[in-house]
Coordinates of C-alpha atoms in Angstrom, one line a residue:
X1 CA 83.3 175.2 42.7
X2 CA 84.6 172.2 44.7
X3 CA 87.7 172.6 46.2
X4 CA 89.9 170.0 45.4
X5 CA 92.1 169.0 48.4
X6 CA 95.2 166.8 48.3
X7 CA 94.7 163.6 50.4
X8 CA 97.7 162.4 52.6
X9 CA 99.4 159.3 51.0
X10 CA 99.5 156.2 53.3
X11 CA 102.6 155.8 55.5
X12 CA 105.3 153.3 54.0
X13 CA 107.4 151.1 56.3
X14 CA 106.9 148.8 59.1
X15 CA 104.7 149.3 62.2
X16 CA 106.0 148.6 65.6
X17 CA 104.1 145.6 65.8
X18 CA 105.8 144.0 62.6
X19 CA 109.3 145.2 64.1
X20 CA 108.5 143.5 67.3
X21 CA 107.6 140.1 65.4
X22 CA 110.8 140.5 63.0
X23 CA 113.0 141.0 66.4
X24 CA 111.4 137.8 68.0
X25 CA 111.9 136.0 65.0
X26 CA 115.6 136.7 64.7
X27 CA 116.1 136.3 68.4
X28 CA 114.7 132.6 67.9
X29 CA 116.9 132.0 64.8
X30 CA 119.9 133.4 66.5
X31 CA 119.4 131.1 69.8
X32 CA 119.0 128.2 67.4
X33 CA 121.9 129.0 65.4
X34 CA 124.0 129.4 68.6
X35 CA 122.9 126.2 70.2
X36 CA 123.8 124.3 66.9
X37 CA 127.0 125.9 67.0
X38 CA 127.7 125.1 70.9
X39 CA 126.9 121.5 70.1
X40 CA 129.1 121.4 67.0
X41 CA 132.1 122.8 69.0
X42 CA 131.4 120.3 72.0
X43 CA 131.4 117.4 69.7
X44 CA 134.4 118.3 68.2
X45 CA 136.2 118.5 71.3
X46 CA 134.7 115.2 72.2
X47 CA 136.0 113.9 69.0
X48 CA 139.5 115.5 69.3
X49 CA 139.7 114.0 73.0
X50 CA 138.8 110.5 71.6
X51 CA 141.0 110.8 68.9
X52 CA 143.9 111.6 71.1
X53 CA 143.2 108.7 73.5
X54 CA 143.3 106.5 70.6
X55 CA 146.7 107.6 69.1
X56 CA 148.0 107.3 72.9
X57 CA 146.5 103.9 73.2
X58 CA 148.3 102.8 69.5
X59 CA 151.5 104.5 70.3
X60 CA 151.5 102.4 73.9
X61 CA 150.6 99.1 72.2
X62 CA 153.2 99.7 69.5
X63 CA 156.0 100.5 71.8
X64 CA 155.2 97.6 74.2
X65 CA 155.3 95.4 71.1
X66 CA 158.3 96.6 70.0
X67 CA 160.0 96.2 73.6
X68 CA 158.8 92.7 74.2
X69 CA 159.4 91.3 70.5
X70 CA 162.9 93.0 70.4
X71 CA 163.9 91.5 73.8
X72 CA 167.8 90.8 74.2
X73 CA 169.2 88.5 76.6
X74 CA 171.6 90.8 78.1
X75 CA 171.5 91.5 81.8
X76 CA 172.8 94.7 83.1
X77 CA 174.8 95.6 85.9
X78 CA 173.2 96.7 89.4
X79 CA 173.4 100.4 90.2
X80 CA 174.4 99.9 93.5
X81 CA 176.8 97.2 92.9
X82 CA 174.6 94.2 93.8
X83 CA 174.0 91.2 91.8
X84 CA 173.3 91.5 87.8
X85 CA 169.7 92.4 87.0
X86 CA 168.1 90.0 84.6
X87 CA 167.3 91.0 81.0
X88 CA 163.8 90.8 81.6
X89 CA 162.8 91.6 85.2
X90 CA 159.2 91.8 86.7
X91 CA 158.7 91.9 90.6
X92 CA 155.9 93.2 92.5
X93 CA 158.2 94.6 95.1
X94 CA 159.8 96.9 92.5
X95 CA 158.3 100.2 91.2
X96 CA 158.6 99.3 87.9
X97 CA 155.7 96.7 86.7
X98 CA 158.6 95.5 84.1
X99 CA 162.1 96.3 83.2
X100 CA 163.9 95.1 80.2
X101 CA 166.7 95.1 77.9
X102 CA 165.7 95.4 74.2
X103 CA 167.4 95.4 70.7
X104 CA 166.8 97.5 67.4
X105 CA 167.1 100.8 69.1
X106 CA 167.4 103.1 66.0
X107 CA 170.1 105.5 65.8
X108 CA 169.3 108.0 63.2
X109 CA 171.5 110.7 64.8
X110 CA 174.4 108.3 64.2
X111 CA 175.7 108.7 68.0
X112 CA 178.2 106.5 69.6
X113 CA 175.9 104.4 71.7
X114 CA 174.8 100.7 71.6
X115 CA 172.2 99.3 69.7
X116 CA 170.5 97.9 73.0
X117 CA 168.4 99.9 75.2
X118 CA 167.3 99.5 78.8
X119 CA 163.5 100.4 79.6
X120 CA 160.7 99.9 82.0
X121 CA 157.1 100.7 82.4
X122 CA 155.3 101.8 85.7
X123 CA 151.8 103.1 86.7
X124 CA 152.5 106.3 88.4
X125 CA 148.9 107.7 89.9
X126 CA 146.8 106.7 86.8
X127 CA 149.6 107.8 84.3
X128 CA 151.3 104.9 82.4
X129 CA 155.0 105.9 82.0
X130 CA 157.7 104.4 80.1
X131 CA 161.4 105.2 81.4
X132 CA 164.7 104.4 79.5
X133 CA 168.3 104.8 80.0
X134 CA 171.1 106.1 77.6
X135 CA 173.4 103.6 79.0
X136 CA 172.7 99.7 79.7
X137 CA 174.9 99.5 82.9
X138 CA 173.5 102.6 84.5
X139 CA 174.8 104.1 87.7
X140 CA 172.7 106.2 90.2
X141 CA 173.8 109.3 88.4
X142 CA 172.2 108.1 85.1
X143 CA 168.7 109.7 85.3
X144 CA 166.1 107.9 82.9
X145 CA 164.5 109.6 80.1
X146 CA 160.6 109.8 81.1
X147 CA 157.7 109.4 78.7
X148 CA 154.1 109.5 79.7
X149 CA 152.1 107.4 77.5
X150 CA 148.4 107.1 78.7
X151 CA 146.4 108.8 81.5
X152 CA 143.3 107.6 83.5
X153 CA 144.9 104.0 83.5
X154 CA 143.3 101.9 86.6
X155 CA 145.5 98.9 85.7
X156 CA 148.5 97.8 84.1
X157 CA 149.6 94.1 84.4
X158 CA 151.8 91.9 82.5
X159 CA 152.1 88.1 82.3
X160 CA 154.6 85.6 81.1
X161 CA 154.3 82.4 79.5
X162 CA 157.0 80.0 80.5
X163 CA 158.4 77.2 79.0
X164 CA 156.0 74.6 80.6
X165 CA 153.2 76.7 79.2
X166 CA 152.3 78.2 82.5
X167 CA 151.6 81.8 82.7
X168 CA 153.4 83.8 85.5
X169 CA 152.9 87.2 87.0
X170 CA 156.7 87.5 87.9
X171 CA 159.9 86.9 86.1
X172 CA 162.5 85.2 85.9
X173 CA 160.4 82.2 87.2
X174 CA 161.2 81.6 91.0
X175 CA 162.4 78.0 90.2
X176 CA 165.4 79.5 87.9
X177 CA 168.8 80.4 89.1
X178 CA 171.4 82.5 87.9
X179 CA 173.0 82.9 85.5
X180 CA 170.6 81.0 83.5
X181 CA 167.7 83.3 84.8
X182 CA 169.5 86.4 83.8
X183 CA 169.1 85.8 80.2
X184 CA 165.8 83.9 80.4
X185 CA 162.8 84.9 78.0
X186 CA 159.2 83.8 78.0
X187 CA 157.4 82.2 75.1
X188 CA 154.9 85.1 75.1
X189 CA 153.8 88.1 77.4
X190 CA 150.1 89.1 77.6
X191 CA 149.5 92.8 78.5
X192 CA 146.4 94.1 80.2
X193 CA 145.5 97.9 80.4
X194 CA 142.3 98.6 82.3
X195 CA 141.3 102.2 81.4
X196 CA 138.8 104.4 83.3
X197 CA 136.5 105.0 80.1
X198 CA 137.2 102.4 77.8
X199 CA 137.6 99.3 80.1
X200 CA 139.8 96.6 79.6
X201 CA 142.1 96.2 76.8
X202 CA 144.5 93.0 76.5
X203 CA 147.2 92.3 74.0
X204 CA 149.2 89.1 73.2
X205 CA 152.9 89.4 72.3
X206 CA 155.1 86.4 71.1
X207 CA 158.8 86.5 71.8
X208 CA 161.1 85.4 69.2
X209 CA 163.3 82.6 70.4

């Protein structure tokens, strides 16, 4: 009589080699996924920075356009009691590249103040800044309101087209004399911005007569 013995059933599950292969595949996929995610985050950050720069540039050009196109022939008193300052003033000896009086200053809050505003642009350690005063005839106690417009600016220049169709780097023209020079305005203004990463950008603004 043969003795019937029960044979062992084959083991189910994964072998150690199969587990090692699965772990290796998972590690490769995880590394690829992390690299893809890291690249996506980096590209998103670069895109956000570029969009922010573009918004700053658009805001800067818009403000420059509004200031120059709304030039008002209104000189202001000197803060130290000297001669009147021209409505539009550009002198290489001053910290400000250009200072002007502009009209059209919106007053949505209904404050008791003029519709004219005194403002100026200067380049401070690579940052283009716009300062403005809440009063036209300011004194030394009237601190300007400062607004940073753009950073990484290498050059900010303004040229002025006079009635003789000549481009000048200062205003009023050297040949003009007060009181005419205090209210004199150019025919057009050319603004040049040189940025560290975007190169040279030039805009031309016509001045209303």
